[in-house]
Amino acid sequence: MQISIDHHTCIGSGQCVLTAPGVFTQDDDGYSALVPGGTETATHQQVQEAALSCPVQAIAATDGPPADRAP
């Protein structure tokens, strides 16, 4: 699964962290970031719920390998 966060849209509400703490965290400025390795263990449902909880729709998820692992 590939998860992307639009850092220009994110307002740092933290809803993604509350919904899927094994996948999302907040950086030093309070904005959403991915937990290292979190995308490998995340379920589609966890990511979908986190994306839906985002008040500004800054999270997108697509099926397939992360961009840095694509062939």
PDB file of N, CA and C in Angstrom:
ATOM      1  N   MET A   1       0.843  -1.166   0.000  1.00  0.00           N
ATOM      2  CA  MET A   1       0.000   0.000   0.000  1.00  0.00           C
ATOM      3  C   MET A   1       0.895   1.238   0.000  1.00  0.00           C
ATOM      4  N   GLN A   2       0.515   2.210  -0.773  1.00  0.00           N
ATOM      5  CA  GLN A   2       1.243   3.475  -0.813  1.00  0.00           C
ATOM      6  C   GLN A   2       0.394   4.532  -0.119  1.00  0.00           C
ATOM      7  N   ILE A   3       0.983   5.191   0.858  1.00  0.00           N
ATOM      8  CA  ILE A   3       0.289   6.230   1.612  1.00  0.00           C
ATOM      9  C   ILE A   3       0.995   7.540   1.364  1.00  0.00           C
ATOM     10  N   SER A   4       0.227   8.564   1.030  1.00  0.00           N
ATOM     11  CA  SER A   4       0.840   9.878   0.842  1.00  0.00           C
ATOM     12  C   SER A   4       0.117  10.897   1.713  1.00  0.00           C
ATOM     13  N   ILE A   5       0.892  11.845   2.197  1.00  0.00           N
ATOM     14  CA  ILE A   5       0.367  12.928   3.021  1.00  0.00           C
ATOM     15  C   ILE A   5       0.678  14.226   2.303  1.00  0.00           C
ATOM     16  N   ASP A   6      -0.338  15.029   2.059  1.00  0.00           N
ATOM     17  CA  ASP A   6      -0.140  16.337   1.445  1.00  0.00           C
ATOM     18  C   ASP A   6       0.242  17.305   2.566  1.00  0.00           C
ATOM     19  N   HIS A   7       1.530  17.579   2.667  1.00  0.00           N
ATOM     20  CA  HIS A   7       2.030  18.413   3.759  1.00  0.00           C
ATOM     21  C   HIS A   7       1.655  19.878   3.615  1.00  0.00           C
ATOM     22  N   HIS A   8       1.207  20.274   2.430  1.00  0.00           N
ATOM     23  CA  HIS A   8       0.732  21.649   2.242  1.00  0.00           C
ATOM     24  C   HIS A   8      -0.704  21.801   2.723  1.00  0.00           C
ATOM     25  N   THR A   9      -1.415  20.678   2.806  1.00  0.00           N
ATOM     26  CA  THR A   9      -2.812  20.690   3.233  1.00  0.00           C
ATOM     27  C   THR A   9      -2.966  20.354   4.713  1.00  0.00           C
ATOM     28  N   CYS A  10      -2.111  19.488   5.232  1.00  0.00           N
ATOM     29  CA  CYS A  10      -2.195  19.043   6.619  1.00  0.00           C
ATOM     30  C   CYS A  10      -2.193  20.230   7.581  1.00  0.00           C
ATOM     31  N   ILE A  11      -3.119  20.185   8.553  1.00  0.00           N
ATOM     32  CA  ILE A  11      -3.182  21.253   9.556  1.00  0.00           C
ATOM     33  C   ILE A  11      -2.737  20.768  10.936  1.00  0.00           C
ATOM     34  N   GLY A  12      -2.339  19.508  11.024  1.00  0.00           N
ATOM     35  CA  GLY A  12      -1.826  18.976  12.287  1.00  0.00           C
ATOM     36  C   GLY A  12      -2.884  18.685  13.325  1.00  0.00           C
ATOM     37  N   SER A  13      -4.079  18.302  12.905  1.00  0.00           N
ATOM     38  CA  SER A  13      -5.136  18.019  13.882  1.00  0.00           C
ATOM     39  C   SER A  13      -4.866  16.743  14.672  1.00  0.00           C
ATOM     40  N   GLY A  14      -4.082  15.815  14.099  1.00  0.00           N
ATOM     41  CA  GLY A  14      -3.712  14.595  14.804  1.00  0.00           C
ATOM     42  C   GLY A  14      -4.750  13.492  14.768  1.00  0.00           C
ATOM     43  N   GLN A  15      -5.812  13.659  14.004  1.00  0.00           N
ATOM     44  CA  GLN A  15      -6.847  12.622  13.934  1.00  0.00           C
ATOM     45  C   GLN A  15      -6.302  11.320  13.355  1.00  0.00           C
ATOM     46  N   CYS A  16      -5.371  11.422  12.417  1.00  0.00           N
ATOM     47  CA  CYS A  16      -4.784  10.212  11.832  1.00  0.00           C
ATOM     48  C   CYS A  16      -3.985   9.436  12.883  1.00  0.00           C
ATOM     49  N   VAL A  17      -3.302  10.151  13.752  1.00  0.00           N
ATOM     50  CA  VAL A  17      -2.507   9.514  14.805  1.00  0.00           C
ATOM     51  C   VAL A  17      -3.421   8.823  15.810  1.00  0.00           C
ATOM     52  N   LEU A  18      -4.514   9.456  16.148  1.00  0.00           N
ATOM     53  CA  LEU A  18      -5.475   8.857  17.076  1.00  0.00           C
ATOM     54  C   LEU A  18      -6.144   7.633  16.467  1.00  0.00           C
ATOM     55  N   THR A  19      -6.375   7.655  15.162  1.00  0.00           N
ATOM     56  CA  THR A  19      -7.064   6.567  14.481  1.00  0.00           C
ATOM     57  C   THR A  19      -6.149   5.395  14.167  1.00  0.00           C
ATOM     58  N   ALA A  20      -4.920   5.680  13.728  1.00  0.00           N
ATOM     59  CA  ALA A  20      -3.977   4.621  13.344  1.00  0.00           C
ATOM     60  C   ALA A  20      -2.579   4.952  13.858  1.00  0.00           C
ATOM     61  N   PRO A  21      -2.359   4.826  15.177  1.00  0.00           N
ATOM     62  CA  PRO A  21      -1.073   5.226  15.762  1.00  0.00           C
ATOM     63  C   PRO A  21       0.120   4.385  15.307  1.00  0.00           C
ATOM     64  N   GLY A  22      -0.136   3.198  14.792  1.00  0.00           N
ATOM     65  CA  GLY A  22       0.962   2.385  14.286  1.00  0.00           C
ATOM     66  C   GLY A  22       1.415   2.787  12.896  1.00  0.00           C
ATOM     67  N   VAL A  23       0.651   3.675  12.267  1.00  0.00           N
ATOM     68  CA  VAL A  23       0.931   4.101  10.899  1.00  0.00           C
ATOM     69  C   VAL A  23       1.358   5.563  10.847  1.00  0.00           C
ATOM     70  N   PHE A  24       0.682   6.401  11.629  1.00  0.00           N
ATOM     71  CA  PHE A  24       0.921   7.835  11.587  1.00  0.00           C
ATOM     72  C   PHE A  24       1.477   8.354  12.902  1.00  0.00           C
ATOM     73  N   THR A  25       2.269   9.391  12.805  1.00  0.00           N
ATOM     74  CA  THR A  25       2.786  10.107  13.959  1.00  0.00           C
ATOM     75  C   THR A  25       2.774  11.590  13.591  1.00  0.00           C
ATOM     76  N   GLN A  26       3.237  12.425  14.486  1.00  0.00           N
ATOM     77  CA  GLN A  26       3.351  13.841  14.179  1.00  0.00           C
ATOM     78  C   GLN A  26       4.814  14.245  14.281  1.00  0.00           C
ATOM     79  N   ASP A  27       5.247  15.078  13.338  1.00  0.00           N
ATOM     80  CA  ASP A  27       6.633  15.528  13.338  1.00  0.00           C
ATOM     81  C   ASP A  27       6.842  16.603  14.403  1.00  0.00           C
ATOM     82  N   ASP A  28       8.033  17.160  14.465  1.00  0.00           N
ATOM     83  CA  ASP A  28       8.358  18.160  15.491  1.00  0.00           C
ATOM     84  C   ASP A  28       7.494  19.415  15.394  1.00  0.00           C
ATOM     85  N   ASP A  29       6.938  19.665  14.212  1.00  0.00           N
ATOM     86  CA  ASP A  29       6.076  20.833  14.025  1.00  0.00           C
ATOM     87  C   ASP A  29       4.602  20.501  14.227  1.00  0.00           C
ATOM     88  N   GLY A  30       4.302  19.232  14.521  1.00  0.00           N
ATOM     89  CA  GLY A  30       2.929  18.825  14.788  1.00  0.00           C
ATOM     90  C   GLY A  30       2.158  18.334  13.582  1.00  0.00           C
ATOM     91  N   TYR A  31       2.822  18.208  12.445  1.00  0.00           N
ATOM     92  CA  TYR A  31       2.142  17.762  11.232  1.00  0.00           C
ATOM     93  C   TYR A  31       2.278  16.253  11.067  1.00  0.00           C
ATOM     94  N   SER A  32       1.376  15.683  10.301  1.00  0.00           N
ATOM     95  CA  SER A  32       1.341  14.247  10.089  1.00  0.00           C
ATOM     96  C   SER A  32       2.601  13.737   9.397  1.00  0.00           C
ATOM     97  N   ALA A  33       3.038  12.565   9.844  1.00  0.00           N
ATOM     98  CA  ALA A  33       4.179  11.878   9.239  1.00  0.00           C
ATOM     99  C   ALA A  33       3.923  10.385   9.377  1.00  0.00           C
ATOM    100  N   LEU A  34       4.590   9.594   8.562  1.00  0.00           N
ATOM    101  CA  LEU A  34       4.439   8.145   8.632  1.00  0.00           C
ATOM    102  C   LEU A  34       5.412   7.556   9.641  1.00  0.00           C
ATOM    103  N   VAL A  35       4.940   6.588  10.401  1.00  0.00           N
ATOM    104  CA  VAL A  35       5.795   5.849  11.324  1.00  0.00           C
ATOM    105  C   VAL A  35       6.711   4.965  10.465  1.00  0.00           C
ATOM    106  N   PRO A  36       8.011   4.983  10.724  1.00  0.00           N
ATOM    107  CA  PRO A  36       8.907   4.110   9.946  1.00  0.00           C
ATOM    108  C   PRO A  36       8.442   2.655  10.017  1.00  0.00           C
ATOM    109  N   GLY A  37       8.249   2.046   8.857  1.00  0.00           N
ATOM    110  CA  GLY A  37       7.791   0.665   8.781  1.00  0.00           C
ATOM    111  C   GLY A  37       6.293   0.491   8.958  1.00  0.00           C
ATOM    112  N   GLY A  38       5.604   1.547   9.269  1.00  0.00           N
ATOM    113  CA  GLY A  38       4.164   1.462   9.511  1.00  0.00           C
ATOM    114  C   GLY A  38       3.363   1.060   8.298  1.00  0.00           C
ATOM    115  N   THR A  39       3.816   1.446   7.127  1.00  0.00           N
ATOM    116  CA  THR A  39       3.074   1.091   5.920  1.00  0.00           C
ATOM    117  C   THR A  39       3.147  -0.403   5.633  1.00  0.00           C
ATOM    118  N   GLU A  40       4.160  -1.060   6.139  1.00  0.00           N
ATOM    119  CA  GLU A  40       4.321  -2.496   5.905  1.00  0.00           C
ATOM    120  C   GLU A  40       3.358  -3.328   6.753  1.00  0.00           C
ATOM    121  N   THR A  41       2.959  -2.813   7.897  1.00  0.00           N
ATOM    122  CA  THR A  41       2.075  -3.554   8.789  1.00  0.00           C
ATOM    123  C   THR A  41       0.651  -3.014   8.813  1.00  0.00           C
ATOM    124  N   ALA A  42       0.427  -1.884   8.176  1.00  0.00           N
ATOM    125  CA  ALA A  42      -0.891  -1.249   8.201  1.00  0.00           C
ATOM    126  C   ALA A  42      -1.908  -2.047   7.403  1.00  0.00           C
ATOM    127  N   THR A  43      -3.119  -2.083   7.912  1.00  0.00           N
ATOM    128  CA  THR A  43      -4.200  -2.685   7.137  1.00  0.00           C
ATOM    129  C   THR A  43      -4.864  -1.585   6.314  1.00  0.00           C
ATOM    130  N   HIS A  44      -5.492  -2.003   5.240  1.00  0.00           N
ATOM    131  CA  HIS A  44      -6.188  -1.035   4.387  1.00  0.00           C
ATOM    132  C   HIS A  44      -7.260  -0.306   5.197  1.00  0.00           C
ATOM    133  N   GLN A  45      -7.931  -1.027   6.084  1.00  0.00           N
ATOM    134  CA  GLN A  45      -8.988  -0.426   6.892  1.00  0.00           C
ATOM    135  C   GLN A  45      -8.436   0.662   7.821  1.00  0.00           C
ATOM    136  N   GLN A  46      -7.289   0.403   8.452  1.00  0.00           N
ATOM    137  CA  GLN A  46      -6.687   1.408   9.334  1.00  0.00           C
ATOM    138  C   GLN A  46      -6.389   2.695   8.573  1.00  0.00           C
ATOM    139  N   VAL A  47      -5.785   2.550   7.414  1.00  0.00           N
ATOM    140  CA  VAL A  47      -5.398   3.723   6.630  1.00  0.00           C
ATOM    141  C   VAL A  47      -6.636   4.440   6.098  1.00  0.00           C
ATOM    142  N   GLN A  48      -7.620   3.687   5.650  1.00  0.00           N
ATOM    143  CA  GLN A  48      -8.845   4.289   5.147  1.00  0.00           C
ATOM    144  C   GLN A  48      -9.554   5.078   6.247  1.00  0.00           C
ATOM    145  N   GLU A  49      -9.628   4.507   7.447  1.00  0.00           N
ATOM    146  CA  GLU A  49     -10.264   5.216   8.565  1.00  0.00           C
ATOM    147  C   GLU A  49      -9.497   6.480   8.929  1.00  0.00           C
ATOM    148  N   ALA A  50      -8.165   6.399   8.904  1.00  0.00           N
ATOM    149  CA  ALA A  50      -7.361   7.584   9.206  1.00  0.00           C
ATOM    150  C   ALA A  50      -7.569   8.658   8.140  1.00  0.00           C
ATOM    151  N   ALA A  51      -7.604   8.254   6.876  1.00  0.00           N
ATOM    152  CA  ALA A  51      -7.825   9.214   5.798  1.00  0.00           C
ATOM    153  C   ALA A  51      -9.192   9.874   5.929  1.00  0.00           C
ATOM    154  N   LEU A  52     -10.195   9.084   6.274  1.00  0.00           N
ATOM    155  CA  LEU A  52     -11.537   9.635   6.444  1.00  0.00           C
ATOM    156  C   LEU A  52     -11.635  10.544   7.666  1.00  0.00           C
ATOM    157  N   SER A  53     -10.811  10.299   8.674  1.00  0.00           N
ATOM    158  CA  SER A  53     -10.847  11.130   9.884  1.00  0.00           C
ATOM    159  C   SER A  53     -10.150  12.470   9.691  1.00  0.00           C
ATOM    160  N   CYS A  54      -9.345  12.593   8.653  1.00  0.00           N
ATOM    161  CA  CYS A  54      -8.608  13.835   8.416  1.00  0.00           C
ATOM    162  C   CYS A  54      -9.581  14.933   8.003  1.00  0.00           C
ATOM    163  N   PRO A  55      -9.633  16.026   8.757  1.00  0.00           N
ATOM    164  CA  PRO A  55     -10.612  17.081   8.450  1.00  0.00           C
ATOM    165  C   PRO A  55     -10.331  17.833   7.157  1.00  0.00           C
ATOM    166  N   VAL A  56      -9.122  17.711   6.622  1.00  0.00           N
ATOM    167  CA  VAL A  56      -8.779  18.437   5.388  1.00  0.00           C
ATOM    168  C   VAL A  56      -8.404  17.486   4.250  1.00  0.00           C
ATOM    169  N   GLN A  57      -8.651  16.198   4.425  1.00  0.00           N
ATOM    170  CA  GLN A  57      -8.376  15.168   3.416  1.00  0.00           C
ATOM    171  C   GLN A  57      -6.945  15.244   2.886  1.00  0.00           C
ATOM    172  N   ALA A  58      -5.984  15.286   3.798  1.00  0.00           N
ATOM    173  CA  ALA A  58      -4.567  15.384   3.427  1.00  0.00           C
ATOM    174  C   ALA A  58      -3.918  14.016   3.216  1.00  0.00           C
ATOM    175  N   ILE A  59      -4.651  12.937   3.446  1.00  0.00           N
ATOM    176  CA  ILE A  59      -4.094  11.589   3.343  1.00  0.00           C
ATOM    177  C   ILE A  59      -4.726  10.860   2.166  1.00  0.00           C
ATOM    178  N   ALA A  60      -3.880  10.224   1.373  1.00  0.00           N
ATOM    179  CA  ALA A  60      -4.354   9.397   0.254  1.00  0.00           C
ATOM    180  C   ALA A  60      -3.648   8.055   0.326  1.00  0.00           C
ATOM    181  N   ALA A  61      -4.376   6.996   0.000  1.00  0.00           N
ATOM    182  CA  ALA A  61      -3.792   5.658  -0.007  1.00  0.00           C
ATOM    183  C   ALA A  61      -4.169   4.968  -1.303  1.00  0.00           C
ATOM    184  N   THR A  62      -3.191   4.282  -1.882  1.00  0.00           N
ATOM    185  CA  THR A  62      -3.431   3.506  -3.087  1.00  0.00           C
ATOM    186  C   THR A  62      -2.851   2.114  -2.885  1.00  0.00           C
ATOM    187  N   ASP A  63      -3.415   1.152  -3.576  1.00  0.00           N
ATOM    188  CA  ASP A  63      -2.880  -0.206  -3.507  1.00  0.00           C
ATOM    189  C   ASP A  63      -1.589  -0.268  -4.285  1.00  0.00           C
ATOM    190  N   GLY A  64      -0.721  -1.148  -3.875  1.00  0.00           N
ATOM    191  CA  GLY A  64       0.550  -1.312  -4.554  1.00  0.00           C
ATOM    192  C   GLY A  64       1.692  -0.971  -3.633  1.00  0.00           C
ATOM    193  N   PRO A  65       2.912  -1.199  -4.092  1.00  0.00           N
ATOM    194  CA  PRO A  65       4.095  -0.936  -3.261  1.00  0.00           C
ATOM    195  C   PRO A  65       4.333   0.557  -3.105  1.00  0.00           C
ATOM    196  N   PRO A  66       5.005   0.966  -2.027  1.00  0.00           N
ATOM    197  CA  PRO A  66       5.378   2.364  -1.877  1.00  0.00           C
ATOM    198  C   PRO A  66       6.210   2.822  -3.085  1.00  0.00           C
ATOM    199  N   ALA A  67       6.175   4.094  -3.389  1.00  0.00           N
ATOM    200  CA  ALA A  67       6.830   4.641  -4.568  1.00  0.00           C
ATOM    201  C   ALA A  67       8.319   4.302  -4.599  1.00  0.00           C
ATOM    202  N   ASP A  68       8.984   4.291  -3.431  1.00  0.00           N
ATOM    203  CA  ASP A  68      10.411   4.009  -3.412  1.00  0.00           C
ATOM    204  C   ASP A  68      10.709   2.527  -3.607  1.00  0.00           C
ATOM    205  N   ARG A  69       9.660   1.675  -3.656  1.00  0.00           N
ATOM    206  CA  ARG A  69       9.867   0.242  -3.863  1.00  0.00           C
ATOM    207  C   ARG A  69       9.295  -0.225  -5.200  1.00  0.00           C
ATOM    208  N   ALA A  70       8.713   0.686  -5.946  1.00  0.00           N
ATOM    209  CA  ALA A  70       8.119   0.295  -7.228  1.00  0.00           C
ATOM    210  C   ALA A  70       9.216  -0.183  -8.174  1.00  0.00           C
ATOM    211  N   PRO A  71       8.902  -1.192  -8.980  1.00  0.00           N
ATOM    212  CA  PRO A  71       9.926  -1.720  -9.898  1.00  0.00           C
ATOM    213  C   PRO A  71      10.294  -0.734 -10.987  1.00  0.00           C
TER     214      PRO A  71
END
